[in-house]
Amino acid sequence: MTHNWFASLPNFITIGRLVLTPAAIILIVERQWTAAFLLFAVAGLSDALDGWLARTYHLQSELGAILDPIADKALIVSMYVTLAIVDALPAWLAIMVVFRDVMITGAVSLSWLMGRPMKVHPHFSSKATTAAQLVFAGVILAAQAYGVHIPLLNVTLIVAVAALTVASACVYLWLWVQHMRL
């Protein structure tokens, strides 16, 4: 039986993003900003590419539905924590990003433990939050790599990331409470 490698391509790309994440973190810790930015850019673009391939060519899979958000969370949470540790972005923002993801993961896990499994479908607020978080991390890395600091852009992105993170957390908390009331 031959396996159609193309059908698995989105999953391979997602796994690649998981593999790139620790490499990008090491580069940040070592202050190799240009390499970290380029690796992060590849990882961020891979998120768009695997989703586009899966949707365009109907290659969605159960594995991909699980792996993709894990890869997204691993990349974003790792980047925000590491960038906060090296004082490249505000620690409070990293805490907010991590807390949101822990809250969502904890709520879904709790619903499963209570015998009330909850299917989580990406909400628009979550997609917007992920996009803003990725853009801001990219801007921070680019600023470090190329020495281009635009304070107004940073403040705008900090506000956008914080607002979207809170809004998205509230949406998922509301959906979880509604699910658990049934």
Short mmCIF file of C-alpha atoms in Angstrom, two decimals:
data_model
loop_
_atom_site.label_atom_id
_atom_site.label_comp_id
_atom_site.label_asym_id
_atom_site.label_seq_id
_atom_site.Cartn_x
_atom_site.Cartn_y
_atom_site.Cartn_z
CA MET A 1 0.00 0.00 0.00
CA THR A 2 1.47 3.32 -1.01
CA HIS A 3 1.03 6.35 1.15
CA ASN A 4 0.29 9.68 -0.46
CA TRP A 5 3.01 11.88 1.08
CA PHE A 6 1.21 15.02 -0.07
CA ALA A 7 -1.76 14.19 2.17
CA SER A 8 0.59 14.36 5.18
CA LEU A 9 2.42 17.51 4.11
CA PRO A 10 0.48 19.91 6.39
CA ASN A 11 1.26 17.67 9.38
CA PHE A 12 4.95 17.51 8.44
CA ILE A 13 5.05 21.29 8.21
CA THR A 14 3.40 21.56 11.63
CA ILE A 15 5.92 19.14 13.11
CA GLY A 16 8.66 21.24 11.52
CA ARG A 17 7.28 24.28 13.37
CA LEU A 18 7.51 22.33 16.62
CA VAL A 19 11.13 21.44 15.86
CA LEU A 20 12.03 25.05 14.94
CA THR A 21 10.65 26.44 18.21
CA PRO A 22 13.45 25.32 20.57
CA ALA A 23 16.06 26.34 17.98
CA ALA A 24 14.59 29.86 17.86
CA ILE A 25 14.55 30.02 21.66
CA ILE A 26 18.23 29.02 21.84
CA LEU A 27 19.10 31.71 19.30
CA ILE A 28 17.27 34.36 21.34
CA VAL A 29 18.99 33.32 24.56
CA GLU A 30 22.32 33.52 22.75
CA ARG A 31 21.32 36.95 21.35
CA GLN A 32 21.64 35.73 17.77
CA TRP A 33 18.85 38.08 16.78
CA THR A 34 19.05 37.88 12.98
CA ALA A 35 19.05 34.08 12.94
CA ALA A 36 16.28 34.02 15.58
CA PHE A 37 14.17 36.41 13.50
CA LEU A 38 14.65 34.39 10.32
CA LEU A 39 13.84 31.10 12.05
CA PHE A 40 10.79 32.64 13.70
CA ALA A 41 9.65 34.05 10.35
CA VAL A 42 9.91 30.58 8.80
CA ALA A 43 8.00 29.08 11.73
CA GLY A 44 5.32 31.77 11.55
CA LEU A 45 4.91 31.40 7.80
CA SER A 46 4.70 27.63 8.20
CA ASP A 47 1.57 28.17 10.29
CA ALA A 48 -0.09 29.95 7.38
CA LEU A 49 1.22 27.44 4.85
CA ASP A 50 0.04 24.28 6.61
CA GLY A 51 -3.42 25.74 7.13
CA TRP A 52 -3.66 26.90 3.54
CA LEU A 53 -2.57 23.50 2.21
CA ALA A 54 -5.01 21.67 4.45
CA ARG A 55 -7.96 23.87 3.45
CA THR A 56 -7.13 24.26 -0.24
CA TYR A 57 -6.42 20.61 -0.92
CA HIS A 58 -8.82 19.16 1.68
CA LEU A 59 -5.97 17.64 3.68
CA GLN A 60 -7.44 18.28 7.12
CA SER A 61 -6.80 15.46 9.53
CA GLU A 62 -7.56 14.58 13.12
CA LEU A 63 -3.83 14.63 13.86
CA GLY A 64 -3.46 18.07 12.26
CA ALA A 65 -6.39 19.42 14.27
CA ILE A 66 -4.49 18.45 17.43
CA LEU A 67 -0.92 19.22 16.34
CA ASP A 68 -1.52 22.67 14.85
CA PRO A 69 -2.76 24.39 18.02
CA ILE A 70 -0.05 22.64 20.04
CA ALA A 71 2.60 23.94 17.65
CA ASP A 72 1.06 27.44 17.76
CA LYS A 73 0.98 27.47 21.57
CA ALA A 74 4.52 26.07 21.83
CA LEU A 75 5.85 28.75 19.49
CA ILE A 76 3.97 31.70 20.96
CA VAL A 77 4.34 30.84 24.64
CA SER A 78 8.03 29.97 24.25
CA MET A 79 8.72 33.16 22.33
CA TYR A 80 6.90 35.43 24.78
CA VAL A 81 8.48 33.86 27.86
CA THR A 82 11.97 33.97 26.34
CA LEU A 83 11.59 37.51 25.01
CA ALA A 84 10.39 38.61 28.46
CA ILE A 85 13.33 36.88 30.14
CA VAL A 86 15.80 38.75 27.92
CA ASP A 87 13.88 42.02 28.54
CA ALA A 88 12.79 42.41 24.92
CA LEU A 89 9.10 42.66 25.80
CA PRO A 90 7.13 43.40 28.99
CA ALA A 91 7.00 40.49 31.42
CA TRP A 92 3.35 41.29 32.26
CA LEU A 93 2.41 40.72 28.62
CA ALA A 94 4.16 37.34 28.57
CA ILE A 95 2.34 36.38 31.77
CA MET A 96 -0.98 37.41 30.21
CA VAL A 97 -0.32 35.34 27.06
CA VAL A 98 0.72 32.27 29.08
CA PHE A 99 -2.19 32.61 31.51
CA ARG A 100 -4.74 32.72 28.67
CA ASP A 101 -3.39 29.52 27.15
CA VAL A 102 -3.18 27.76 30.53
CA MET A 103 -6.76 28.83 31.31
CA ILE A 104 -8.12 27.53 28.00
CA THR A 105 -6.19 24.27 28.22
CA GLY A 106 -7.22 23.81 31.84
CA ALA A 107 -10.90 24.44 31.11
CA VAL A 108 -10.95 21.98 28.22
CA SER A 109 -9.09 19.38 30.30
CA LEU A 110 -11.46 19.89 33.21
CA SER A 111 -14.48 19.38 30.96
CA TRP A 112 -12.96 16.08 29.76
CA LEU A 113 -12.20 14.98 33.33
CA MET A 114 -15.77 15.74 34.35
CA GLY A 115 -17.08 13.58 31.51
CA ARG A 116 -18.31 16.58 29.54
CA PRO A 117 -15.82 16.75 26.67
CA MET A 118 -15.79 19.99 24.81
CA LYS A 119 -14.85 20.32 21.18
CA VAL A 120 -12.83 23.45 20.72
CA HIS A 121 -13.17 25.18 17.40
CA PRO A 122 -10.92 28.15 16.78
CA HIS A 123 -12.97 31.28 17.35
CA PHE A 124 -12.30 34.42 15.31
CA SER A 125 -11.02 36.14 18.45
CA SER A 126 -8.45 33.38 18.88
CA LYS A 127 -7.25 33.65 15.29
CA ALA A 128 -6.91 37.42 15.61
CA THR A 129 -5.08 37.00 18.93
CA THR A 130 -2.64 34.47 17.47
CA ALA A 131 -1.99 36.71 14.47
CA ALA A 132 -1.35 39.77 16.65
CA GLN A 133 0.88 37.79 19.01
CA LEU A 134 2.94 36.43 16.10
CA VAL A 135 3.24 39.86 14.46
CA PHE A 136 4.38 41.49 17.70
CA ALA A 137 6.97 38.79 18.39
CA GLY A 138 8.21 39.22 14.83
CA VAL A 139 8.42 43.00 15.22
CA ILE A 140 10.39 42.62 18.46
CA LEU A 141 12.79 40.15 16.84
CA ALA A 142 13.20 42.32 13.74
CA ALA A 143 13.89 45.36 15.91
CA GLN A 144 16.56 43.44 17.81
CA ALA A 145 18.05 41.98 14.63
CA TYR A 146 18.10 45.10 12.49
CA GLY A 147 18.11 47.92 15.04
CA VAL A 148 14.85 49.45 13.83
CA HIS A 149 12.81 50.47 16.86
CA ILE A 150 9.47 52.19 16.29
CA PRO A 151 8.06 53.04 19.73
CA LEU A 152 4.56 53.93 18.47
CA LEU A 153 4.32 50.59 16.65
CA ASN A 154 5.45 48.73 19.78
CA VAL A 155 2.92 50.50 22.00
CA THR A 156 0.14 49.90 19.47
CA LEU A 157 1.00 46.20 19.23
CA ILE A 158 1.29 45.82 23.00
CA VAL A 159 -2.19 47.30 23.41
CA ALA A 160 -3.57 45.14 20.57
CA VAL A 161 -2.02 41.94 21.89
CA ALA A 162 -3.18 42.64 25.45
CA ALA A 163 -6.73 43.56 24.39
CA LEU A 164 -7.09 40.60 22.02
CA THR A 165 -5.61 38.20 24.58
CA VAL A 166 -8.11 39.32 27.22
CA ALA A 167 -11.02 39.33 24.74
CA SER A 168 -10.17 35.86 23.49
CA ALA A 169 -9.82 34.52 27.04
CA CYS A 170 -13.25 35.95 27.89
CA VAL A 171 -14.83 34.40 24.78
CA TYR A 172 -13.44 30.94 25.56
CA LEU A 173 -14.35 31.24 29.24
CA TRP A 174 -17.90 32.22 28.26
CA LEU A 175 -18.16 29.30 25.81
CA TRP A 176 -16.81 26.91 28.44
CA VAL A 177 -19.25 28.12 31.13
CA GLN A 178 -22.14 27.76 28.67
CA HIS A 179 -21.00 24.25 27.77
CA MET A 180 -20.65 23.18 31.39
CA ARG A 181 -24.13 24.51 32.27
CA LEU A 182 -25.88 22.17 29.84
#
